[in-house]
CSV table of C-alpha atoms in Angstrom, one decimal:
chain,number,residue,atom,x,y,z
T,1,MET,CA,11.6,37.3,-10.8
T,2,GLY,CA,15.5,36.9,-10.6
T,3,LEU,CA,15.8,33.0,-10.6
T,4,LEU,CA,13.5,32.5,-13.7
T,5,SER,CA,12.2,34.6,-16.4
T,6,LYS,CA,8.7,35.7,-16.2
T,7,LYS,CA,8.0,32.8,-19.3
T,8,ASP,CA,9.7,30.6,-17.3
T,9,ALA,CA,7.8,30.9,-14.0
T,10,ASN,CA,4.5,31.1,-15.2
T,11,LEU,CA,5.7,27.2,-16.7
T,12,ILE,CA,5.9,26.7,-12.9
T,13,LEU,CA,2.5,28.7,-11.2
T,14,ASP,CA,-0.4,28.5,-14.2
T,15,PRO,CA,-0.7,24.8,-13.5
T,16,LEU,CA,-0.9,25.8,-10.1
T,17,ALA,CA,-4.3,28.2,-10.4
T,18,ASP,CA,-5.5,28.7,-13.9
T,19,ASN,CA,-4.3,25.7,-15.9
T,20,ASN,CA,-5.0,23.1,-13.0
T,21,PRO,CA,-4.4,19.4,-14.3
T,22,ILE,CA,-7.3,18.1,-12.6
T,23,THR,CA,-9.8,21.2,-12.6
T,24,ILE,CA,-9.3,22.5,-15.7
T,25,GLN,CA,-7.5,20.0,-17.8
T,26,VAL,CA,-9.6,17.2,-15.6
T,27,LEU,CA,-6.8,14.6,-16.0
T,28,GLY,CA,-5.7,12.4,-13.3
T,29,ILE,CA,-9.0,12.0,-12.2
T,30,CYS,CA,-8.5,8.3,-11.4
T,31,SER,CA,-6.1,8.5,-8.9
T,32,ALA,CA,-7.7,11.5,-7.3
T,33,LEU,CA,-10.1,9.0,-6.4
T,34,ALA,CA,-8.4,6.5,-5.5
T,35,ILE,CA,-6.0,7.3,-2.9
T,36,THR,CA,-7.4,10.9,-0.8
T,37,ALA,CA,-9.5,9.1,1.5
T,38,GLU,CA,-6.5,10.0,3.9
T,39,LEU,CA,-4.2,13.5,4.0
T,40,LYS,CA,-1.0,10.7,4.4
T,41,ALA,CA,-1.6,8.7,1.0
T,42,SER,CA,-2.4,12.0,-0.8
T,43,ILE,CA,0.7,13.7,0.4
T,44,VAL,CA,3.0,10.7,-0.8
T,45,MET,CA,1.4,10.2,-4.2
T,46,ALA,CA,1.6,14.5,-4.9
T,47,VAL,CA,5.4,14.0,-3.6
T,48,SER,CA,6.0,10.5,-6.2
T,49,VAL,CA,3.8,12.5,-8.8
T,50,LEU,CA,6.8,15.4,-8.7
T,51,PHE,CA,9.8,13.5,-8.4
T,52,VAL,CA,8.6,11.6,-11.9
T,53,LEU,CA,6.9,13.7,-13.8
T,54,GLY,CA,9.9,16.4,-13.2
T,55,ILE,CA,12.4,13.5,-14.3
T,56,GLY,CA,10.8,11.9,-16.8
T,57,ASN,CA,9.5,15.2,-18.7
T,58,VAL,CA,13.8,16.3,-18.8
T,59,VAL,CA,14.2,12.4,-20.5
T,60,ILE,CA,11.8,12.6,-22.9
T,61,SER,CA,12.6,16.2,-23.4
T,62,LEU,CA,16.5,15.2,-24.3
T,63,MET,CA,15.0,13.1,-26.5
T,64,ARG,CA,12.5,14.3,-28.4
T,65,ASN,CA,14.8,14.3,-31.8
T,66,ILE,CA,15.6,10.8,-32.0
T,67,ILE,CA,12.5,9.4,-30.8
T,68,PRO,CA,10.6,8.1,-33.9
T,69,SER,CA,6.7,10.0,-34.2
T,70,LYS,CA,4.6,6.5,-35.2
T,71,ILE,CA,5.9,5.1,-31.3
T,72,ARG,CA,5.9,8.0,-29.5
T,73,ILE,CA,3.5,7.0,-27.1
T,74,ILE,CA,4.8,3.6,-26.4
T,75,VAL,CA,8.4,5.5,-25.9
T,76,GLN,CA,7.1,7.0,-23.3
T,77,LEU,CA,5.2,4.7,-21.1
T,78,VAL,CA,8.6,2.7,-21.5
T,79,VAL,CA,10.3,5.8,-19.9
T,80,VAL,CA,7.8,6.2,-17.1
T,81,ALA,CA,7.8,2.1,-16.3
T,82,ALA,CA,11.3,2.0,-16.3
T,83,LEU,CA,12.2,4.9,-14.6
T,84,VAL,CA,9.5,4.3,-11.8
T,85,ILE,CA,9.9,0.8,-11.6
T,86,ILE,CA,13.9,1.6,-10.7
T,87,VAL,CA,13.2,4.0,-8.1
T,88,ASP,CA,10.9,1.0,-6.6
T,89,GLN,CA,13.8,-1.3,-6.9
T,90,VAL,CA,16.2,0.8,-5.0
T,91,LEU,CA,13.4,2.1,-2.4
T,92,LYS,CA,13.1,-1.8,-1.8
T,93,ALA,CA,16.6,-1.9,-1.4
T,94,TYR,CA,17.6,1.2,1.0
T,95,ALA,CA,14.3,2.2,2.5
T,96,TYR,CA,12.4,-1.2,2.7
T,97,GLU,CA,9.4,0.5,5.0
T,98,LEU,CA,9.0,3.8,2.9
T,99,SER,CA,8.8,1.3,-0.6
T,100,LYS,CA,6.0,-0.8,1.4
T,101,THR,CA,3.8,2.6,1.8
T,102,LEU,CA,4.3,3.5,-1.8
T,103,SER,CA,3.6,0.0,-3.4
T,104,VAL,CA,0.6,0.8,-4.2
T,105,PHE,CA,1.0,3.9,-6.0
T,106,VAL,CA,3.5,2.7,-8.5
T,107,GLY,CA,0.9,1.3,-11.2
T,108,LEU,CA,-1.1,4.5,-10.6
T,109,ILE,CA,1.9,6.8,-11.1
T,110,ILE,CA,2.5,4.7,-14.2
T,111,THR,CA,-0.8,5.1,-15.6
T,112,ASN,CA,-1.9,8.6,-14.6
T,113,CYS,CA,-2.6,10.5,-17.6
T,114,ILE,CA,-1.2,13.7,-16.2
T,115,ILE,CA,2.6,12.1,-16.8
T,116,MET,CA,2.0,11.0,-20.6
T,117,GLY,CA,-0.2,14.1,-21.3
T,118,ARG,CA,2.8,16.1,-20.4
T,119,PHE,CA,5.3,14.3,-22.0
T,120,GLU,CA,3.1,14.5,-25.4
T,121,ALA,CA,2.0,18.3,-25.0
T,122,PHE,CA,5.1,19.8,-23.7
T,123,ALA,CA,8.9,17.2,-23.4
T,124,LEU,CA,8.1,16.3,-27.1
T,125,GLY,CA,8.4,20.2,-28.2
T,126,ASN,CA,10.8,22.1,-25.5
T,127,GLY,CA,14.0,21.8,-24.2
T,128,PRO,CA,15.1,19.8,-21.1
T,129,TRP,CA,14.9,23.0,-18.6
T,130,ARG,CA,11.4,24.5,-19.5
T,131,SER,CA,10.5,20.7,-19.3
T,132,PHE,CA,11.6,20.4,-16.1
T,133,LEU,CA,9.9,23.4,-15.2
T,134,ASP,CA,6.2,22.1,-16.6
T,135,GLY,CA,6.8,18.7,-14.8
T,136,ILE,CA,7.5,20.5,-12.0
T,137,GLY,CA,4.5,23.1,-11.9
T,138,ASN,CA,2.3,20.4,-13.4
T,139,ALA,CA,2.8,17.9,-10.0
T,140,ALA,CA,2.6,21.1,-7.8
T,141,GLY,CA,-1.2,22.2,-9.1
T,142,TYR,CA,-1.8,18.7,-9.3
T,143,GLY,CA,-0.9,17.1,-5.8
T,144,LEU,CA,-2.3,20.8,-4.0
T,145,ILE,CA,-5.8,19.7,-5.8
T,146,LEU,CA,-5.4,16.4,-4.3
T,147,ILE,CA,-3.9,17.3,-0.8
T,148,ILE,CA,-7.0,19.7,-0.5
T,149,VAL,CA,-9.6,16.6,-1.5
T,150,GLY,CA,-7.4,14.3,1.1
T,151,PHE,CA,-7.8,17.1,4.0
T,152,PHE,CA,-11.5,16.8,3.8
T,153,ARG,CA,-12.0,13.4,2.9
T,154,GLU,CA,-10.1,12.3,5.6
T,155,LEU,CA,-11.1,15.3,8.3
T,156,LEU,CA,-14.5,14.8,7.7
T,157,GLY,CA,-14.8,10.9,6.7
T,158,SER,CA,-12.7,9.5,9.8
T,159,GLY,CA,-12.3,12.9,11.8
T,160,THR,CA,-8.4,12.7,12.2
T,161,LEU,CA,-5.6,14.5,10.0
T,162,LEU,CA,-2.6,12.7,9.3
T,163,GLY,CA,-4.2,9.7,11.7
T,164,PHE,CA,-4.0,12.2,14.5
T,165,LYS,CA,-7.6,12.1,16.2
T,166,VAL,CA,-8.0,15.9,15.9
T,167,LEU,CA,-12.1,16.0,16.2
T,168,GLY,CA,-11.9,13.4,19.6
T,169,ASP,CA,-12.6,9.9,19.8
T,170,PRO,CA,-15.9,8.8,18.4
T,171,ILE,CA,-15.5,5.6,20.8
T,172,GLU,CA,-15.0,7.0,23.6
T,173,LYS,CA,-16.9,10.3,23.1
T,174,THR,CA,-14.8,12.8,23.2
T,175,GLY,CA,-14.3,16.1,21.6
T,176,LEU,CA,-16.8,16.8,19.3
T,177,TYR,CA,-18.2,13.9,19.6
T,178,ALA,CA,-19.6,14.3,23.1
T,179,ILE,CA,-22.2,16.6,21.6
T,180,GLY,CA,-23.5,14.4,19.0
T,181,TYR,CA,-21.1,15.0,15.9
T,182,GLU,CA,-20.9,11.7,13.5
T,183,ASN,CA,-18.2,11.0,11.3
T,184,ASN,CA,-19.5,10.6,7.6
T,185,GLY,CA,-18.9,7.7,6.4
T,186,PHE,CA,-19.8,8.8,2.8
T,187,MET,CA,-16.6,10.8,2.6
T,188,LEU,CA,-14.6,7.8,2.5
T,189,LEU,CA,-16.1,6.3,-0.6
T,190,SER,CA,-14.2,7.6,-4.2
T,191,PRO,CA,-18.1,9.2,-5.5
T,192,MET,CA,-17.0,12.2,-2.5
T,193,ALA,CA,-13.5,12.9,-4.3
T,194,LEU,CA,-15.5,13.5,-7.9
T,195,ILE,CA,-17.9,15.9,-5.6
T,196,VAL,CA,-15.4,17.2,-3.6
T,197,VAL,CA,-13.3,17.7,-6.9
T,198,GLY,CA,-16.6,19.2,-8.3
T,199,ILE,CA,-17.1,21.8,-5.8
T,200,ILE,CA,-13.3,23.4,-6.0
T,201,ILE,CA,-14.1,23.5,-9.9
T,202,TRP,CA,-17.0,25.1,-9.2
T,203,ILE,CA,-15.7,27.5,-6.5
T,204,GLN,CA,-12.6,28.4,-9.1
T,205,ARG,CA,-15.0,28.8,-12.3
T,206,SER,CA,-17.2,31.2,-10.2
T,207,ARG,CA,-14.3,33.4,-9.3
T,208,ASN,CA,-12.8,33.5,-12.5
T,209,LYS,CA,-15.5,33.9,-15.3
T,210,ALA,CA,-12.4,33.4,-18.0
T,211,LEU,CA,-11.9,29.5,-17.4
T,212,ILE,CA,-16.0,28.8,-18.0
T,213,GLU,CA,-16.4,27.3,-21.6
T,214,ASP,CA,-19.3,27.9,-23.3
M,1,MET,CA,8.1,15.9,-45.7
M,2,GLU,CA,9.0,13.0,-44.5
M,3,ASN,CA,12.3,13.3,-42.2
M,4,ARG,CA,15.0,10.7,-41.1
M,5,THR,CA,12.8,9.6,-37.8
M,6,ASP,CA,9.7,8.4,-40.0
M,7,LYS,CA,11.3,5.8,-41.9
M,8,ASN,CA,10.0,2.3,-41.2
M,9,SER,CA,13.8,0.7,-40.6
M,10,TYR,CA,14.7,3.8,-38.1
M,11,THR,CA,11.7,3.0,-35.6
M,12,ILE,CA,12.7,-0.3,-35.9
M,13,ILE,CA,16.1,0.0,-34.6
M,14,PHE,CA,14.8,2.5,-32.5
M,15,ALA,CA,12.7,0.1,-30.9
M,16,ILE,CA,14.7,-2.5,-30.6
M,17,ALA,CA,18.0,-0.4,-29.1
M,18,MET,CA,15.3,0.9,-26.7
M,19,VAL,CA,14.1,-2.7,-25.6
M,20,LEU,CA,17.3,-3.6,-25.0
M,21,VAL,CA,18.8,-0.5,-23.5
M,22,VAL,CA,16.1,-0.7,-21.1
M,23,GLY,CA,15.1,-4.5,-20.9
M,24,SER,CA,19.3,-4.5,-19.3
M,25,LEU,CA,19.4,-1.6,-17.3
M,26,LEU,CA,16.1,-3.3,-15.4
M,27,ALA,CA,18.1,-6.6,-15.4
M,28,PHE,CA,21.3,-5.0,-14.1
M,29,THR,CA,19.1,-2.9,-11.3
M,30,ALA,CA,17.2,-6.0,-10.0
M,31,ALA,CA,19.7,-8.3,-10.4
M,32,SER,CA,22.5,-6.4,-8.2
M,33,LEU,CA,19.3,-5.2,-5.4
M,34,LYS,CA,18.2,-8.8,-4.9
M,35,PRO,CA,20.5,-9.9,-2.3
M,36,THR,CA,19.5,-6.9,-0.4
M,37,ILE,CA,15.6,-7.0,-1.0
M,38,ALA,CA,16.0,-10.8,0.2
M,39,GLU,CA,17.4,-10.0,3.3
M,40,ASN,CA,15.2,-7.0,4.3
M,41,GLU,CA,11.9,-9.3,3.2
M,42,ARG,CA,13.5,-12.1,5.8
M,43,MET,CA,14.0,-9.3,8.5
M,44,GLU,CA,10.2,-8.6,7.6
M,45,LYS,CA,9.1,-11.9,8.2
M,46,GLN,CA,11.1,-12.1,11.7
M,47,GLN,CA,9.4,-8.8,12.7
M,48,ASN,CA,6.1,-9.8,12.0
M,49,ILE,CA,6.0,-13.0,13.8
M,50,LEU,CA,7.7,-11.2,16.9
M,51,TYR,CA,4.8,-8.4,16.3
M,52,ALA,CA,2.2,-11.1,16.9
M,53,MET,CA,3.2,-11.6,20.2
M,54,GLY,CA,4.0,-8.8,20.8
M,55,VAL,CA,7.5,-8.1,20.8
M,56,ASN,CA,7.2,-5.0,19.5
M,57,ASP,CA,8.1,-1.1,19.9
M,58,ASN,CA,4.3,-0.4,19.7
M,59,ASP,CA,3.0,3.3,21.2
M,60,GLU,CA,0.4,4.9,21.8
M,61,GLY,CA,-1.9,3.9,19.0
M,62,SER,CA,0.7,3.6,16.2
M,63,ALA,CA,2.1,-0.1,15.2
M,64,ASN,CA,5.3,-0.4,15.2
M,65,PHE,CA,8.3,-3.5,14.5
M,66,ILE,CA,12.0,-3.7,16.5
M,67,SER,CA,14.5,-2.4,14.6
M,68,THR,CA,16.1,-4.3,11.9
M,69,ASP,CA,19.2,-4.7,13.7
M,70,LYS,CA,17.7,-6.1,16.9
M,71,VAL,CA,15.6,-8.4,15.1
M,72,GLY,CA,17.6,-11.4,14.5
M,73,ASP,CA,18.9,-11.5,17.8
M,74,GLU,CA,15.3,-11.5,19.5
M,75,PHE,CA,13.9,-13.6,17.0
M,76,SER,CA,16.3,-16.6,18.3
M,77,LYS,CA,15.4,-15.5,21.9
M,78,TYR,CA,11.6,-15.7,21.7
M,79,ILE,CA,11.4,-18.3,19.2
M,80,LYS,CA,11.4,-21.4,20.9
M,81,LYS,CA,10.7,-23.4,18.0
M,82,GLN,CA,10.0,-23.8,14.5
M,83,LEU,CA,7.7,-26.5,13.3
M,84,VAL,CA,6.8,-27.7,10.0
M,85,ILE,CA,3.2,-29.9,9.8
M,86,GLU,CA,2.5,-32.2,7.1
M,87,ASN,CA,0.1,-34.4,6.8
M,88,GLY,CA,-0.8,-34.0,10.4
M,89,ILE,CA,3.2,-34.7,11.5
M,90,ALA,CA,4.8,-32.0,12.7
M,91,SER,CA,8.8,-32.1,13.2
M,92,GLU,CA,11.0,-29.5,14.2
M,93,ASN,CA,12.3,-27.1,11.2
M,94,ASP,CA,14.7,-23.9,11.9
M,95,GLN,CA,14.4,-22.5,8.5
M,96,ALA,CA,10.4,-22.7,8.8
M,97,TYR,CA,9.9,-19.5,8.8
M,98,LEU,CA,11.4,-19.0,5.3
M,99,ILE,CA,8.6,-21.3,3.9
M,100,ASP,CA,6.2,-19.4,1.3
M,101,VAL,CA,2.7,-19.3,2.1
M,102,LYS,CA,1.5,-18.6,-0.9
M,103,LYS,CA,3.7,-21.7,-2.4
M,104,GLU,CA,2.2,-23.9,-0.2
M,105,GLN,CA,-1.5,-22.9,-1.2
M,106,THR,CA,-0.7,-23.1,-4.6
M,107,LYS,CA,0.6,-26.6,-3.7
M,108,ALA,CA,-2.4,-27.6,-1.9
M,109,LYS,CA,-4.5,-27.0,-4.9
M,110,SER,CA,-2.9,-29.3,-6.9
M,111,GLY,CA,-3.4,-31.9,-4.8
M,112,GLU,CA,-0.2,-31.9,-3.4
M,113,ALA,CA,0.7,-32.2,0.7
M,114,ARG,CA,0.8,-28.6,1.8
M,115,ARG,CA,3.6,-27.6,4.8
M,116,LEU,CA,1.9,-25.4,7.9
M,117,PRO,CA,4.6,-23.6,9.5
M,118,LEU,CA,3.7,-23.0,12.9
M,119,PHE,CA,6.6,-20.8,15.5
M,120,ILE,CA,6.3,-21.5,18.9
M,121,GLY,CA,7.3,-18.6,21.1
M,122,GLU,CA,8.4,-18.0,24.7
M,123,LYS,CA,7.4,-14.6,26.3
M,124,ASP,CA,6.8,-13.6,30.2
M,125,GLY,CA,6.3,-17.6,31.1
M,126,LYS,CA,3.7,-17.7,28.1
M,127,THR,CA,3.4,-19.9,25.3
M,128,PHE,CA,2.9,-18.0,22.0
M,129,TYR,CA,1.6,-20.4,18.8
M,130,ILE,CA,2.3,-18.4,15.7
M,131,ALA,CA,1.0,-18.9,12.1
M,132,PRO,CA,1.3,-17.6,9.2
M,133,ILE,CA,-1.9,-17.3,6.7
M,134,ARG,CA,-2.7,-15.9,3.3
M,135,GLY,CA,-6.1,-14.8,1.3
M,136,LYS,CA,-7.1,-12.7,-0.6
M,137,GLY,CA,-8.8,-8.7,-0.7
M,138,LEU,CA,-10.5,-6.4,-3.1
M,139,TRP,CA,-7.2,-5.3,-5.0
M,140,ASP,CA,-4.6,-8.4,-4.3
M,141,ALA,CA,-3.2,-10.2,-1.2
M,142,ILE,CA,-3.6,-10.0,2.6
M,143,TRP,CA,-1.6,-12.1,4.8
M,144,ALA,CA,-1.3,-11.9,8.7
M,145,TYR,CA,0.7,-13.7,11.2
M,146,VAL,CA,-1.7,-15.1,14.3
M,147,ALA,CA,-0.6,-15.6,17.6
M,148,MET,CA,-2.9,-17.9,19.7
M,149,ASP,CA,-2.6,-20.0,22.8
M,150,GLU,CA,-3.2,-23.7,23.6
M,151,ASN,CA,-6.7,-23.2,23.6
M,152,MET,CA,-6.7,-21.0,20.0
M,153,VAL,CA,-7.8,-18.0,22.0
M,154,VAL,CA,-6.2,-15.4,19.9
M,155,GLN,CA,-3.2,-13.3,21.9
M,156,GLY,CA,-2.1,-11.0,19.2
M,157,ALA,CA,-2.1,-10.3,15.0
M,158,TYR,CA,-0.3,-8.6,12.8
M,159,PHE,CA,-2.2,-8.0,9.2
M,160,ASP,CA,-0.6,-6.8,5.8
M,161,HIS,CA,-1.4,-6.4,2.6
M,162,LYS,CA,-0.4,-5.9,-0.9
M,163,GLY,CA,-2.4,-3.4,-2.8
M,164,GLU,CA,-5.6,-2.1,-0.3
M,165,THR,CA,-7.1,0.9,-0.8
M,166,PRO,CA,-5.1,3.5,1.3
M,167,GLY,CA,-7.7,5.0,4.0
M,168,LEU,CA,-10.3,1.6,3.8
M,169,GLY,CA,-9.1,-1.8,3.1
M,170,ALA,CA,-5.2,-0.5,3.9
M,171,ASN,CA,-6.5,0.2,7.3
M,172,ILE,CA,-6.7,-3.5,8.3
M,173,LYS,CA,-2.8,-2.9,9.6
M,174,GLN,CA,-3.7,-0.8,11.9
M,175,ARG,CA,-3.9,-0.7,15.9
M,176,PHE,CA,-7.1,-0.4,16.1
M,177,PHE,CA,-8.1,-3.2,13.9
M,178,MET,CA,-5.5,-6.0,14.7
M,179,ASP,CA,-6.0,-5.0,18.6
M,180,ASP,CA,-9.1,-6.0,18.3
M,181,PHE,CA,-8.8,-9.3,17.5
M,182,ILE,CA,-6.5,-9.8,21.1
M,183,GLY,CA,-8.5,-12.3,23.5
M,184,GLU,CA,-10.7,-13.1,21.2
M,185,HIS,CA,-11.6,-16.8,20.3
M,186,LEU,CA,-10.9,-18.7,17.2
M,187,LEU,CA,-13.3,-21.9,18.9
M,188,ASP,CA,-17.0,-21.7,19.9
M,189,ALA,CA,-18.3,-23.0,23.1
M,190,SER,CA,-18.4,-26.3,22.6
M,191,GLY,CA,-14.4,-26.4,21.4
M,192,ASN,CA,-15.1,-26.3,17.7
M,193,PHE,CA,-13.5,-24.5,15.3
M,194,LYS,CA,-15.4,-21.8,14.3
M,195,GLY,CA,-12.8,-18.4,13.1
M,196,ILE,CA,-13.4,-15.4,13.8
M,197,THR,CA,-16.1,-12.9,11.8
M,198,VAL,CA,-15.2,-9.5,10.3
M,199,ALA,CA,-18.4,-8.4,11.1
M,200,LYS,CA,-20.4,-5.2,10.2
M,201,GLY,CA,-23.3,-4.3,12.9
M,202,ASN,CA,-22.3,-6.6,15.4
M,203,ALA,CA,-22.7,-3.4,17.8
M,204,ASP,CA,-19.9,-4.0,19.9
M,205,PRO,CA,-17.6,-1.4,18.4
M,206,LYS,CA,-14.9,-1.5,21.6
M,207,ASN,CA,-15.0,-5.2,21.2
M,208,LEU,CA,-15.9,-6.1,25.0
M,209,ASP,CA,-17.3,-9.5,23.7
M,210,LYS,CA,-14.5,-11.8,23.4
M,211,THR,CA,-16.3,-15.0,22.8
M,212,ASP,CA,-18.8,-13.8,20.0
M,213,ASN,CA,-16.1,-15.1,17.3
M,214,GLU,CA,-16.9,-11.9,16.0
M,215,VAL,CA,-14.8,-8.1,15.4
M,216,ASP,CA,-15.8,-4.8,14.2
M,217,ALA,CA,-15.6,-4.0,10.7
M,218,ILE,CA,-14.0,-1.1,9.1
M,219,ALA,CA,-16.5,1.1,7.5
M,220,GLY,CA,-16.0,1.3,3.5
M,221,ALA,CA,-13.6,-1.4,3.3
M,222,THR,CA,-16.4,-4.5,3.1
M,223,ILE,CA,-14.5,-6.7,1.1
M,224,THR,CA,-11.0,-6.7,2.4
M,225,GLY,CA,-12.8,-7.5,5.7
M,226,ASP,CA,-14.7,-10.2,4.0
M,227,GLY,CA,-11.0,-11.3,2.9
M,228,VAL,CA,-9.8,-11.6,6.4
M,229,THR,CA,-12.9,-13.6,7.4
M,230,ALA,CA,-12.4,-16.0,4.4
M,231,MET,CA,-8.3,-16.3,5.7
M,232,ILE,CA,-9.1,-16.9,9.0
M,233,LYS,CA,-11.8,-19.5,8.4
M,234,LYS,CA,-9.5,-21.6,5.8
M,235,ASP,CA,-6.3,-21.2,6.6
M,236,LEU,CA,-6.8,-21.4,10.3
M,237,LYS,CA,-8.8,-24.7,10.5
M,238,LEU,CA,-5.7,-25.8,9.5
M,239,TYR,CA,-4.1,-26.0,12.5
M,240,TRP,CA,-7.1,-27.0,14.3
M,241,PRO,CA,-5.9,-30.8,14.4
M,242,TYR,CA,-2.2,-29.5,15.7
M,243,PHE,CA,-4.2,-28.2,18.7
M,244,LYS,CA,-6.9,-30.7,19.3
M,245,THR,CA,-2.9,-33.5,19.6
M,246,LEU,CA,-1.7,-30.5,22.6
M,247,LYS,CA,-5.2,-31.0,24.7
M,248,LYS,CA,-4.2,-34.9,24.7
């Protein structure tokens, strides 16, 4: 790795697989349930968290020596809430359509436990550059799972991907539907998100026994 | 060992400073962006109203507004009259589209008279009566602009929401849901107000029966759908007396 040292590169690569925030640390499950019924929402959420966690980690890291330890959680919460609100306001003024798509996610970003988790576990003890890499890595690991879950839920639940009818039209009975295929409405309900995440965890741990806890 | 940042006095000063800095930063952002945001919201209302009467940039499958640089001109071109109905009396008011339906609903709850805005548009020789309505979905507010003809047959509708679940309740603003309302009757066969029910199991997914006062519900969005039904039955009914005066 020319650009990054091996240690730094691992900050990004680890959370993608063997230290994934969702499947290994089991953080951020709530938003994984809430918004993965369609692929587009998953992608928007992944990008938003990437942005907030990358910047937030740097801000907290820069402040790490002056934050009083007694109120550090409150300080972290204020930083992330302020960041998200400012971004939301700027989007409302200059990218109104995009801000309407994001409106649902603002609250979900602030309460996302991955963000607070990384602030607490990493940014408070590391420099800004490493914190930035850690933020990007964890957000990418989170986003990856979100997109996988969103892909399967939208495909099997609605028969579409990003809104395109990839399997044919269920009402006109074209494509797969002509031979009797039906959408599985259960995929659209939140419990199925947990089951899909469960299947990912199962596959991941059966391929890498080191991840199995006693 | 206690260091500087563990002291109570330091903690309190830090907290106060943080609140001041973050508070003024947020206040500054909000105040300086307010005019731009208000302008966006005003144009969006015009886009919504025009969308309902069929003035839009829809392509196959997706719902698109006419662009913001055209919306002001198009609005004055198509919307012939803006009415405010108060205590059954309709008067013209060219700022009626700025009336906040939410505030009017609160007024009605506390016993005051509610002002009902109604927009009269004309396109290709047809007259549209467009009413804004508002209600509750699963998580937060939902609202709509419904265009009707003088018999209260829906000619077009635009639905929107503040925070419904993406992929489920949020789909009320998708074409496949909104377009189902077109041609649907709000009155029953004997001319009384019945509304439109978002119905599960009406066995009419292509919505061929326009006089059944029902449209097909979205799977997994029962509560949002019920909210749409309630909003139509409650808010559009308030306009019924006005439509009766048109018949005379």
